[in-house]
């Protein structure tokens, strides 16, 4: 098992490395001359100046070396400055990431809870009207673009009914801010949950149905165990493992979806920041956010993997006793 | 020697089996230093317990795998010394009938496509000639023409095995290796297929290497029998000689078991 | 003979039929629709800016007084094509990657699989946004970017299935009857990959459409100056949203939901159909 954990960390490290490389290459191959753009155009500098600046910025060195330097800086916590306003990339990201974590955390909490509950419910009542309604709704959910649902929610609840504000929350920590914060969270969280929950409900429903047809479940049922015990001891544990695996696999999608929702609702997280700096072509910020997001996603994946290991004692023993040559 | 169709000289093959991650891998010797000669027109039966390396031997002869050591000579050519075009040309000389006809046929191919495929690979017949040939082959293996456009999952086990036989016959091979060709079939189909194989052998002057668990099957059809155990051939000879007067205790046991299971004595009077 | 059997089972799958019907209607609506409308309604018409749905303009007009119905119809054509072509590109890349990985086996396979795992964990939306934000956007670029970032799922499926297929006896049989590796891929591997592939490709088209509309909505996709697409119509309508012109945002989005839902229903139906066929043909 320790070997498994070690290998898993190794993989996480490679994931980070590859993402950073992709981000680096994309930004490097972006059109436009970064040196010339510093002074507003190539015609404003002599060839000598040009080479001097290039040398000072390290841009005349081989690309692999540039990447290496950049990576070392990242690891040392030197993430550079924003091109636009000169703010430190690292502090700006740290300021924004809290808001994103809160949004993702709360959304995940509700999504998992609702998906497990509703999925079980539909699975236990397969082929009834309730099941059909739930299944249809989850199909519609996965066909709905998050930004569109966001706009609809704003249109309905902010513009027409004026129940919830669409944006403009106070920062957390100030007086009366908590309730204000929660009110502002309602719409974005609903939007994320509603547009991402479909596949999860279907997955839980499917695995519950699978359990219902197994012999060991039928045997337990025949022994006359109460329904709640059956659900708690037989159905849930078996439905949870594929569910957790799936959450780990789709976590990158969830993060992407959150970014869009942040943009629509003006939520001050790194998603909105990312879209702003992308459109402004603020390279150091872009790269910083890509790295930060990758770390977030990779941590999420790691958590899901270890959760699967913890949920599944069989797997734990297997990975410790046999090799995984295959 | 020079006119033998298949010669194996000290052929060995071992597999790396599940070992520790860092520790020593350990090896299973599937085929252990086997030498064997088959003359044209023989039906050589190979019998042995499960895991004794019979299928591995067949795969080696078909160059689906390479031996660790030793030589395999087919029709005077060392098959591991050639590659590319020559090897492909040689493949038309040796064909194989697999144990499970269901998995040996591509589920996405119709019977006609399956039988045409070797013709496409080895001949440059015209389309109409190929169809003609397929019809002819179907007749030879006693399949009705209407099955031409059927998919494997629409056929019975016996029909599928007949398709496989027709496919192997299509390019006029000299040697056919049959790896338990009847063990997935019921008894009456088994007898039909064996009779068919026997007739085809006479008709086309084929040579068979027939692998089986079942001594009764070998006794019914073979001219020669070899007994394999733990990757070695421990006894070989004419069929009658093996059945009536074997020297090896393991062979004896096999014969006894076969007699018990078949409830009567093995008939040695088949006219092979 | 396999195809009619297939269609027959498909016909019995009610939801899949609804999906197919929906998709056919939407395709017809998008491709043939503009021919049935008065061409003048696509012109700027400043007297009819932001007109609400009425008899004259069934779905209302946009900021520049253009008929929204016409825009949605031609936008649908773009969104459908982009989704389809991008997914085809992803399928070609994914198939090649998966088949190469399975065919090479051993350490090449392991390394490729490892890379695939890593790629699957990258939040691709970020990469797509960065690429689109740097430099000019065009329809070709959108197609390329979507295609190049969404092949990993397909590659994984193809690799798993190819590995399974390569171990089957019928591939060994194909070698013994003298097929070259290329012939094995064409005649045996691809036809047998087809049925599981169809399902992921169908769902892939839906996801590609969602991605394209999201990008276009963020002004990072199809430029609204080139072609209308469902995404950029909504993007243009954003500013009018708070003043109550809901139709510009609501109707294109509704079209997206119906389209993707139809595609997913078809995918679901195919999944149910493909599995029994496979099971039947294996036993
Ligand atoms: N690809 C492989 N990798 C590892 N070991 C293998 C492989 N193929 C065969 N073996 C081993 O080689 C030995 C011989 O296998 P083989 O299939 O030749 O036996 P067999 O005589 O055909 O058995 P059966 O009568 O059951 O078909 C077995 O111990 C098997 O475990
Ligand atoms: Mg065998």
mmCIF file with all atom_site columns, C-alpha atoms in Angstrom, chain A residues 7 10-12 14-16 18-19 22-23 26-27 30-31 132 136 139-140 142-148 151-152 154-155 159 166 202 249 252-253 255-257 259-260 263-264 274-275 278-279 281 283 286 289-290 293-294 297-298 301 324-326, chain C residues 14-15 110 113-115 117-127 129-131 133-136 156 207 210 213-215 217-220 230-231 234 238 241-247 249-254 256-258 260-261 264-265 268 271:
data_model
loop_
_atom_site.group_PDB
_atom_site.id
_atom_site.type_symbol
_atom_site.label_atom_id
_atom_site.label_alt_id
_atom_site.label_comp_id
_atom_site.label_asym_id
_atom_site.label_entity_id
_atom_site.label_seq_id
_atom_site.pdbx_PDB_ins_code
_atom_site.Cartn_x
_atom_site.Cartn_y
_atom_site.Cartn_z
_atom_site.occupancy
_atom_site.B_iso_or_equiv
_atom_site.pdbx_formal_charge
_atom_site.auth_seq_id
_atom_site.auth_comp_id
_atom_site.auth_asym_id
_atom_site.auth_atom_id
_atom_site.pdbx_PDB_model_num
ATOM 1   C CA . UNK A 1 7   ? 3.688   5.803  -7.001  1.00 0.00 ? 7   UNK A CA 1
ATOM 2   C CA . UNK A 1 10  ? 5.136   10.362 -8.244  1.00 0.00 ? 10  UNK A CA 1
ATOM 3   C CA . UNK A 1 11  ? 2.390   10.507 -10.826 1.00 0.00 ? 11  UNK A CA 1
ATOM 4   C CA . UNK A 1 12  ? 0.928   13.678 -9.328  1.00 0.00 ? 12  UNK A CA 1
ATOM 5   C CA . UNK A 1 14  ? 4.566   14.314 -13.329 1.00 0.00 ? 14  UNK A CA 1
ATOM 6   C CA . UNK A 1 15  ? 1.078   15.658 -13.929 1.00 0.00 ? 15  UNK A CA 1
ATOM 7   C CA . UNK A 1 16  ? 2.156   18.982 -12.537 1.00 0.00 ? 16  UNK A CA 1
ATOM 8   C CA . UNK A 1 18  ? 3.469   18.209 -17.841 1.00 0.00 ? 18  UNK A CA 1
ATOM 9   C CA . UNK A 1 19  ? 0.783   20.831 -17.263 1.00 0.00 ? 19  UNK A CA 1
ATOM 10  C CA . UNK A 1 22  ? 2.123   22.760 -21.806 1.00 0.00 ? 22  UNK A CA 1
ATOM 11  C CA . UNK A 1 23  ? 1.310   26.158 -20.302 1.00 0.00 ? 23  UNK A CA 1
ATOM 12  C CA . UNK A 1 26  ? 1.571   27.740 -25.273 1.00 0.00 ? 26  UNK A CA 1
ATOM 13  C CA . UNK A 1 27  ? 2.543   31.069 -23.825 1.00 0.00 ? 27  UNK A CA 1
ATOM 14  C CA . UNK A 1 30  ? 1.849   33.030 -28.529 1.00 0.00 ? 30  UNK A CA 1
ATOM 15  C CA . UNK A 1 31  ? 2.020   35.567 -31.338 1.00 0.00 ? 31  UNK A CA 1
ATOM 16  C CA . UNK A 1 132 ? -38.163 8.262  -15.081 1.00 0.00 ? 132 UNK A CA 1
ATOM 17  C CA . UNK A 1 136 ? -34.823 12.621 -17.481 1.00 0.00 ? 136 UNK A CA 1
ATOM 18  C CA . UNK A 1 139 ? -30.051 13.808 -18.720 1.00 0.00 ? 139 UNK A CA 1
ATOM 19  C CA . UNK A 1 140 ? -31.208 17.383 -19.181 1.00 0.00 ? 140 UNK A CA 1
ATOM 20  C CA . UNK A 1 142 ? -25.755 17.172 -18.447 1.00 0.00 ? 142 UNK A CA 1
ATOM 21  C CA . UNK A 1 143 ? -26.989 18.820 -21.656 1.00 0.00 ? 143 UNK A CA 1
ATOM 22  C CA . UNK A 1 144 ? -27.248 22.278 -20.094 1.00 0.00 ? 144 UNK A CA 1
ATOM 23  C CA . UNK A 1 145 ? -24.371 24.731 -20.495 1.00 0.00 ? 145 UNK A CA 1
ATOM 24  C CA . UNK A 1 146 ? -23.431 26.167 -17.104 1.00 0.00 ? 146 UNK A CA 1
ATOM 25  C CA . UNK A 1 147 ? -23.180 29.736 -18.331 1.00 0.00 ? 147 UNK A CA 1
ATOM 26  C CA . UNK A 1 148 ? -26.659 29.609 -19.809 1.00 0.00 ? 148 UNK A CA 1
ATOM 27  C CA . UNK A 1 151 ? -27.880 33.625 -16.982 1.00 0.00 ? 151 UNK A CA 1
ATOM 28  C CA . UNK A 1 152 ? -31.339 32.128 -16.564 1.00 0.00 ? 152 UNK A CA 1
ATOM 29  C CA . UNK A 1 154 ? -29.873 35.714 -12.813 1.00 0.00 ? 154 UNK A CA 1
ATOM 30  C CA . UNK A 1 155 ? -32.741 36.611 -15.112 1.00 0.00 ? 155 UNK A CA 1
ATOM 31  C CA . UNK A 1 159 ? -33.788 40.601 -12.384 1.00 0.00 ? 159 UNK A CA 1
ATOM 32  C CA . UNK A 1 166 ? -26.342 38.318 -8.901  1.00 0.00 ? 166 UNK A CA 1
ATOM 33  C CA . UNK A 1 202 ? -27.000 8.236  -13.205 1.00 0.00 ? 202 UNK A CA 1
ATOM 34  C CA . UNK A 1 249 ? -11.932 11.450 -12.897 1.00 0.00 ? 249 UNK A CA 1
ATOM 35  C CA . UNK A 1 252 ? -11.058 18.679 -13.855 1.00 0.00 ? 252 UNK A CA 1
ATOM 36  C CA . UNK A 1 253 ? -14.416 19.197 -15.557 1.00 0.00 ? 253 UNK A CA 1
ATOM 37  C CA . UNK A 1 255 ? -13.152 22.978 -11.877 1.00 0.00 ? 255 UNK A CA 1
ATOM 38  C CA . UNK A 1 256 ? -13.586 24.166 -15.463 1.00 0.00 ? 256 UNK A CA 1
ATOM 39  C CA . UNK A 1 257 ? -17.325 24.536 -14.942 1.00 0.00 ? 257 UNK A CA 1
ATOM 40  C CA . UNK A 1 259 ? -14.531 28.958 -13.651 1.00 0.00 ? 259 UNK A CA 1
ATOM 41  C CA . UNK A 1 260 ? -17.317 29.720 -16.089 1.00 0.00 ? 260 UNK A CA 1
ATOM 42  C CA . UNK A 1 263 ? -17.371 34.575 -14.619 1.00 0.00 ? 263 UNK A CA 1
ATOM 43  C CA . UNK A 1 264 ? -21.130 34.690 -15.062 1.00 0.00 ? 264 UNK A CA 1
ATOM 44  C CA . UNK A 1 274 ? -8.176  33.718 -15.042 1.00 0.00 ? 274 UNK A CA 1
ATOM 45  C CA . UNK A 1 275 ? -10.621 34.819 -17.706 1.00 0.00 ? 275 UNK A CA 1
ATOM 46  C CA . UNK A 1 278 ? -6.394  35.610 -20.318 1.00 0.00 ? 278 UNK A CA 1
ATOM 47  C CA . UNK A 1 279 ? -8.270  38.226 -22.248 1.00 0.00 ? 279 UNK A CA 1
ATOM 48  C CA . UNK A 1 281 ? -2.852  38.415 -22.181 1.00 0.00 ? 281 UNK A CA 1
ATOM 49  C CA . UNK A 1 283 ? 1.308   35.960 -19.282 1.00 0.00 ? 283 UNK A CA 1
ATOM 50  C CA . UNK A 1 286 ? -1.962  33.086 -16.810 1.00 0.00 ? 286 UNK A CA 1
ATOM 51  C CA . UNK A 1 289 ? -3.171  30.386 -12.437 1.00 0.00 ? 289 UNK A CA 1
ATOM 52  C CA . UNK A 1 290 ? -2.682  27.350 -14.665 1.00 0.00 ? 290 UNK A CA 1
ATOM 53  C CA . UNK A 1 293 ? -5.376  25.191 -10.772 1.00 0.00 ? 293 UNK A CA 1
ATOM 54  C CA . UNK A 1 294 ? -3.383  22.112 -11.673 1.00 0.00 ? 294 UNK A CA 1
ATOM 55  C CA . UNK A 1 297 ? -7.024  19.442 -9.493  1.00 0.00 ? 297 UNK A CA 1
ATOM 56  C CA . UNK A 1 298 ? -4.169  17.111 -8.660  1.00 0.00 ? 298 UNK A CA 1
ATOM 57  C CA . UNK A 1 301 ? -7.523  13.595 -7.694  1.00 0.00 ? 301 UNK A CA 1
ATOM 58  C CA . UNK A 1 324 ? 1.080   -4.057 -10.365 1.00 0.00 ? 324 UNK A CA 1
ATOM 59  C CA . UNK A 1 325 ? 3.062   -5.138 -13.355 1.00 0.00 ? 325 UNK A CA 1
ATOM 60  C CA . UNK A 1 326 ? -0.091  -5.322 -15.354 1.00 0.00 ? 326 UNK A CA 1
ATOM 61  C CA . UNK C 2 14  ? -38.043 4.792  -27.456 1.00 0.00 ? 14  UNK C CA 1
ATOM 62  C CA . UNK C 2 15  ? -35.745 7.426  -25.966 1.00 0.00 ? 15  UNK C CA 1
ATOM 63  C CA . UNK C 2 110 ? 2.950   1.638  -20.418 1.00 0.00 ? 110 UNK C CA 1
ATOM 64  C CA . UNK C 2 113 ? -0.902  4.915  -20.917 1.00 0.00 ? 113 UNK C CA 1
ATOM 65  C CA . UNK C 2 114 ? 0.855   6.895  -18.226 1.00 0.00 ? 114 UNK C CA 1
ATOM 66  C CA . UNK C 2 115 ? 0.865   9.997  -20.417 1.00 0.00 ? 115 UNK C CA 1
ATOM 67  C CA . UNK C 2 117 ? -3.607  9.291  -17.427 1.00 0.00 ? 117 UNK C CA 1
ATOM 68  C CA . UNK C 2 118 ? -1.770  12.537 -16.918 1.00 0.00 ? 118 UNK C CA 1
ATOM 69  C CA . UNK C 2 119 ? -3.531  14.227 -19.829 1.00 0.00 ? 119 UNK C CA 1
ATOM 70  C CA . UNK C 2 120 ? -6.912  13.148 -18.514 1.00 0.00 ? 120 UNK C CA 1
ATOM 71  C CA . UNK C 2 121 ? -6.210  14.928 -15.235 1.00 0.00 ? 121 UNK C CA 1
ATOM 72  C CA . UNK C 2 122 ? -5.410  18.261 -16.886 1.00 0.00 ? 122 UNK C CA 1
ATOM 73  C CA . UNK C 2 123 ? -8.249  20.773 -16.718 1.00 0.00 ? 123 UNK C CA 1
ATOM 74  C CA . UNK C 2 124 ? -8.499  21.154 -20.482 1.00 0.00 ? 124 UNK C CA 1
ATOM 75  C CA . UNK C 2 125 ? -10.893 24.084 -20.345 1.00 0.00 ? 125 UNK C CA 1
ATOM 76  C CA . UNK C 2 126 ? -8.049  26.220 -19.001 1.00 0.00 ? 126 UNK C CA 1
ATOM 77  C CA . UNK C 2 127 ? -5.693  25.218 -21.768 1.00 0.00 ? 127 UNK C CA 1
ATOM 78  C CA . UNK C 2 129 ? -9.114  29.278 -22.948 1.00 0.00 ? 129 UNK C CA 1
ATOM 79  C CA . UNK C 2 130 ? -5.439  30.232 -22.876 1.00 0.00 ? 130 UNK C CA 1
ATOM 80  C CA . UNK C 2 131 ? -4.913  29.121 -26.463 1.00 0.00 ? 131 UNK C CA 1
ATOM 81  C CA . UNK C 2 133 ? -7.236  34.098 -25.692 1.00 0.00 ? 133 UNK C CA 1
ATOM 82  C CA . UNK C 2 134 ? -3.748  34.395 -27.179 1.00 0.00 ? 134 UNK C CA 1
ATOM 83  C CA . UNK C 2 135 ? -4.050  35.380 -30.778 1.00 0.00 ? 135 UNK C CA 1
ATOM 84  C CA . UNK C 2 136 ? -6.915  35.755 -33.181 1.00 0.00 ? 136 UNK C CA 1
ATOM 85  C CA . UNK C 2 156 ? -8.318  5.337  -23.509 1.00 0.00 ? 156 UNK C CA 1
ATOM 86  C CA . UNK C 2 207 ? -19.583 17.814 -25.383 1.00 0.00 ? 207 UNK C CA 1
ATOM 87  C CA . UNK C 2 210 ? -21.140 22.557 -25.314 1.00 0.00 ? 210 UNK C CA 1
ATOM 88  C CA . UNK C 2 213 ? -20.834 27.477 -27.308 1.00 0.00 ? 213 UNK C CA 1
ATOM 89  C CA . UNK C 2 214 ? -19.109 28.177 -23.996 1.00 0.00 ? 214 UNK C CA 1
ATOM 90  C CA . UNK C 2 215 ? -16.044 29.535 -25.797 1.00 0.00 ? 215 UNK C CA 1
ATOM 91  C CA . UNK C 2 217 ? -20.098 32.926 -25.273 1.00 0.00 ? 217 UNK C CA 1
ATOM 92  C CA . UNK C 2 218 ? -16.844 34.122 -23.681 1.00 0.00 ? 218 UNK C CA 1
ATOM 93  C CA . UNK C 2 219 ? -15.933 35.792 -27.001 1.00 0.00 ? 219 UNK C CA 1
ATOM 94  C CA . UNK C 2 220 ? -13.121 33.258 -27.299 1.00 0.00 ? 220 UNK C CA 1
ATOM 95  C CA . UNK C 2 230 ? -25.372 29.858 -30.585 1.00 0.00 ? 230 UNK C CA 1
ATOM 96  C CA . UNK C 2 231 ? -22.637 30.945 -28.193 1.00 0.00 ? 231 UNK C CA 1
ATOM 97  C CA . UNK C 2 234 ? -25.898 34.855 -26.424 1.00 0.00 ? 234 UNK C CA 1
ATOM 98  C CA . UNK C 2 238 ? -25.655 39.637 -22.518 1.00 0.00 ? 238 UNK C CA 1
ATOM 99  C CA . UNK C 2 241 ? -30.211 40.926 -20.601 1.00 0.00 ? 241 UNK C CA 1
ATOM 100 C CA . UNK C 2 242 ? -30.424 43.209 -17.593 1.00 0.00 ? 242 UNK C CA 1
ATOM 101 C CA . UNK C 2 243 ? -32.738 45.548 -19.451 1.00 0.00 ? 243 UNK C CA 1
ATOM 102 C CA . UNK C 2 244 ? -35.158 42.666 -19.822 1.00 0.00 ? 244 UNK C CA 1
ATOM 103 C CA . UNK C 2 245 ? -34.469 41.371 -23.355 1.00 0.00 ? 245 UNK C CA 1
ATOM 104 C CA . UNK C 2 246 ? -34.516 37.775 -22.203 1.00 0.00 ? 246 UNK C CA 1
ATOM 105 C CA . UNK C 2 247 ? -35.195 36.176 -25.591 1.00 0.00 ? 247 UNK C CA 1
ATOM 106 C CA . UNK C 2 249 ? -30.242 34.547 -24.253 1.00 0.00 ? 249 UNK C CA 1
ATOM 107 C CA . UNK C 2 250 ? -33.074 32.098 -23.644 1.00 0.00 ? 250 UNK C CA 1
ATOM 108 C CA . UNK C 2 251 ? -33.773 30.756 -27.143 1.00 0.00 ? 251 UNK C CA 1
ATOM 109 C CA . UNK C 2 252 ? -30.239 29.906 -28.340 1.00 0.00 ? 252 UNK C CA 1
ATOM 110 C CA . UNK C 2 253 ? -29.574 28.224 -24.987 1.00 0.00 ? 253 UNK C CA 1
ATOM 111 C CA . UNK C 2 254 ? -32.749 26.209 -25.347 1.00 0.00 ? 254 UNK C CA 1
ATOM 112 C CA . UNK C 2 256 ? -28.235 23.935 -27.227 1.00 0.00 ? 256 UNK C CA 1
ATOM 113 C CA . UNK C 2 257 ? -30.013 21.974 -24.512 1.00 0.00 ? 257 UNK C CA 1
ATOM 114 C CA . UNK C 2 258 ? -32.335 20.266 -26.990 1.00 0.00 ? 258 UNK C CA 1
ATOM 115 C CA . UNK C 2 260 ? -27.127 18.041 -26.771 1.00 0.00 ? 260 UNK C CA 1
ATOM 116 C CA . UNK C 2 261 ? -29.969 16.201 -25.065 1.00 0.00 ? 261 UNK C CA 1
ATOM 117 C CA . UNK C 2 264 ? -26.983 12.120 -25.533 1.00 0.00 ? 264 UNK C CA 1
ATOM 118 C CA . UNK C 2 265 ? -30.244 10.191 -25.878 1.00 0.00 ? 265 UNK C CA 1
ATOM 119 C CA . UNK C 2 268 ? -27.605 6.179  -24.531 1.00 0.00 ? 268 UNK C CA 1
ATOM 120 C CA . UNK C 2 271 ? -24.975 1.981  -25.602 1.00 0.00 ? 271 UNK C CA 1
#
